[in-house]
Short mmCIF file of C-alpha atoms in Angstrom, two decimals:
data_model
loop_
_atom_site.label_atom_id
_atom_site.label_comp_id
_atom_site.label_asym_id
_atom_site.label_seq_id
_atom_site.Cartn_x
_atom_site.Cartn_y
_atom_site.Cartn_z
CA MET A 1 47.64 -68.86 62.04
CA PRO A 2 47.59 -72.15 59.99
CA ARG A 3 45.72 -75.42 61.13
CA ILE A 4 48.03 -77.75 62.88
CA PRO A 5 47.50 -81.66 63.10
CA PHE A 6 44.83 -82.87 65.73
CA ASP A 7 47.66 -85.49 66.97
CA THR A 8 49.69 -82.05 67.90
CA LEU A 9 47.00 -80.79 70.26
CA PRO A 10 48.01 -80.84 73.94
CA PRO A 11 46.08 -82.83 76.24
CA GLN A 12 44.40 -79.64 77.68
CA ALA A 13 43.07 -78.62 74.40
CA ARG A 14 39.75 -77.85 74.42
CA LEU A 15 37.26 -80.24 72.20
CA TRP A 16 33.86 -80.06 70.64
CA ILE A 17 32.28 -83.16 68.92
CA PHE A 18 29.98 -82.66 65.74
CA ALA A 19 28.08 -85.76 64.92
CA ALA A 20 26.38 -86.35 61.60
CA GLU A 21 22.91 -87.88 62.03
CA ARG A 22 23.96 -90.47 59.07
CA PRO A 23 27.13 -91.38 57.66
CA LEU A 24 28.41 -88.88 55.38
CA ASP A 25 29.33 -89.80 51.75
CA ALA A 26 32.79 -88.62 50.05
CA PRO A 27 31.63 -85.67 48.77
CA GLU A 28 29.78 -84.48 51.68
CA ARG A 29 32.76 -85.54 54.00
CA ASP A 30 35.13 -83.51 51.90
CA ARG A 31 32.69 -80.44 51.94
CA VAL A 32 32.55 -80.95 55.60
CA LEU A 33 36.01 -80.70 55.75
CA GLY A 34 36.88 -78.05 53.32
CA ALA A 35 34.35 -75.66 55.29
CA ALA A 36 36.44 -76.78 58.65
CA ASP A 37 39.78 -76.11 57.48
CA ALA A 38 38.51 -72.93 55.68
CA PHE A 39 36.79 -71.99 58.88
CA LEU A 40 39.86 -72.89 61.40
CA ASP A 41 42.58 -71.15 59.07
CA THR A 42 41.02 -67.90 59.96
CA TRP A 43 39.58 -68.50 63.36
CA THR A 44 40.32 -66.06 66.04
CA ALA A 45 39.29 -64.59 69.49
CA HIS A 46 39.18 -60.79 69.59
CA GLY A 47 41.49 -60.70 66.59
CA THR A 48 43.89 -63.29 67.82
CA PRO A 49 44.44 -66.12 65.99
CA LEU A 50 43.64 -69.65 67.55
CA ARG A 51 45.83 -72.70 67.21
CA ALA A 52 42.92 -75.26 66.09
CA ALA A 53 42.73 -78.62 64.54
CA ARG A 54 39.88 -81.07 63.27
CA GLU A 55 39.57 -84.44 62.69
CA TRP A 56 37.11 -87.01 60.82
CA ARG A 57 36.07 -89.91 62.43
CA HIS A 58 33.74 -92.67 61.54
CA ASP A 59 32.28 -91.21 58.45
CA GLN A 60 29.89 -89.14 61.06
CA PHE A 61 31.67 -87.39 63.75
CA LEU A 62 33.78 -83.66 63.08
CA LEU A 63 36.08 -83.15 66.22
CA ILE A 64 37.57 -79.89 66.69
CA GLY A 65 40.01 -78.81 68.85
CA VAL A 66 41.54 -75.76 70.32
CA ASP A 67 45.14 -74.99 72.06
CA GLU A 68 44.04 -72.52 74.56
CA SER A 69 47.23 -72.23 76.15
CA GLN A 70 48.01 -69.20 73.92
CA ALA A 71 44.52 -67.67 73.25
CA GLY A 72 41.34 -69.14 74.19
CA ALA A 73 38.13 -69.43 72.70
CA SER A 74 35.62 -66.72 73.26
CA GLY A 75 31.72 -67.18 73.19
CA CYS A 76 31.76 -65.05 69.91
CA SER A 77 34.25 -67.15 68.27
CA ILE A 78 32.40 -70.25 69.29
CA ASP A 79 29.40 -68.82 68.18
CA ALA A 80 31.05 -68.46 64.57
CA LEU A 81 31.83 -71.98 64.51
CA PHE A 82 28.66 -73.20 65.36
CA ARG A 83 26.92 -70.79 62.93
CA GLY A 84 29.06 -72.13 60.04
CA LEU A 85 28.49 -75.40 60.85
CA LYS A 86 24.74 -75.06 60.91
CA ALA A 87 24.96 -73.17 57.62
CA LEU A 88 26.86 -76.09 56.26
CA GLN A 89 24.20 -78.35 57.36
CA VAL A 90 21.32 -76.79 55.40
CA GLU A 91 23.36 -76.97 52.27
CA LEU A 92 24.11 -80.82 53.04
CA GLY A 93 20.60 -81.63 54.39
CA VAL A 94 22.20 -83.19 57.15
CA ARG A 95 22.38 -82.15 61.20
CA LEU A 96 25.83 -81.57 62.31
CA VAL A 97 24.74 -79.14 65.17
CA ASP A 98 21.87 -79.92 68.05
CA THR A 99 21.54 -83.50 67.09
CA PRO A 100 20.15 -86.09 69.34
CA PRO A 101 21.95 -86.76 72.11
CA VAL A 102 22.63 -90.89 72.50
CA TRP A 103 24.98 -92.37 69.75
CA PHE A 104 25.76 -95.86 70.15
CA ARG A 105 26.89 -99.19 68.49
CA ASP A 106 24.32 -101.73 67.65
CA GLY A 107 27.11 -104.34 65.90
CA ALA A 108 29.21 -102.35 63.40
CA GLU A 109 26.26 -99.86 62.92
CA ILE A 110 26.41 -96.56 64.77
CA VAL A 111 23.06 -95.87 65.50
CA VAL A 112 21.42 -92.38 66.54
CA ALA A 113 18.44 -91.91 69.03
CA SER A 114 16.80 -89.47 71.19
CA ARG A 115 16.62 -89.74 74.84
CA GLU A 116 13.10 -91.04 74.92
CA ARG A 117 14.35 -93.57 72.07
CA PHE A 118 17.30 -94.86 74.01
CA ALA A 119 15.13 -95.50 77.13
CA GLU A 120 12.95 -97.70 75.48
CA LEU A 121 15.41 -99.55 74.09
CA ALA A 122 16.94 -100.11 77.66
CA ALA A 123 13.85 -100.53 79.08
CA ALA A 124 12.99 -103.31 76.63
CA GLY A 125 16.74 -104.87 77.05
CA ALA A 126 17.94 -103.84 73.40
CA VAL A 127 20.60 -101.69 75.21
CA ASP A 128 22.34 -102.58 78.44
CA ARG A 129 25.49 -101.19 80.29
CA ALA A 130 28.08 -102.85 77.93
CA THR A 131 26.44 -101.26 75.15
CA PRO A 132 29.01 -98.86 73.36
CA VAL A 133 27.75 -95.37 73.55
CA PHE A 134 29.60 -91.97 72.15
CA ASP A 135 30.32 -89.38 74.91
CA ASN A 136 29.89 -86.45 72.65
CA THR A 137 29.89 -84.22 75.71
CA LEU A 138 33.60 -84.59 76.27
CA THR A 139 35.13 -81.17 76.52
CA ARG A 140 39.29 -81.81 76.71
CA VAL A 141 41.23 -83.66 74.29
CA ALA A 142 42.73 -85.56 77.08
CA ASP A 143 39.45 -87.54 77.89
CA LEU A 144 39.43 -88.31 74.08
CA ARG A 145 42.79 -89.77 73.92
CA ALA A 146 42.05 -91.44 77.35
CA GLY A 147 39.62 -93.42 75.70
CA ARG A 148 36.47 -91.96 77.11
CA TRP A 149 34.50 -91.02 73.93
CA GLU A 150 33.50 -94.55 72.97
CA VAL A 151 32.55 -96.67 76.14
CA PRO A 152 30.07 -99.07 77.74
CA ALA A 153 27.07 -97.10 78.38
CA GLY A 154 27.51 -97.70 82.07
CA ALA A 155 30.96 -96.25 82.40
CA ALA A 156 29.43 -93.00 80.72
CA TRP A 157 26.48 -90.47 81.58
CA HIS A 158 23.89 -92.79 80.13
CA GLY A 159 24.70 -95.32 82.79
CA LYS A 160 23.10 -92.52 85.29
CA ALA A 161 20.35 -91.73 82.75
CA PHE A 162 18.65 -94.43 81.74
CA PRO A 163 17.52 -97.72 83.26
CA LEU A 164 20.44 -99.80 82.10
CA THR A 165 20.99 -103.25 83.11
#
């Protein structure tokens, strides 16, 4: 089944957010999107084609969505997506899967940090409840559209996990 435009996914569509550990340049981005497109064009679950879409944001984030109203992504099909991205990250020399869990803005710059580093920044007052963070744990397109992806740290899981003032 051919890919569909990301903005046509229904709100209940399943969502995965993959984050590159650094901004990708145009050739790297094109390689990621080309590989994602090739995978999505043939993505199936137990032989049933999946209606899927992708979107690239902020030079670092690959969003993959699946409309599960006709066929749901199975564990094996999801594993295939992750395997493909892991192979691509080796080729590009940049992590896309299993990246550190905290993404935040420092001015216009997107910063990635381990949980430990973010806790240190919070303790030092360098980040606080108002610091914009990316909640890459979202699992539904509706949450993305509702503005729950890039939010103040105090409004995301970060607000409960770290000593933010």
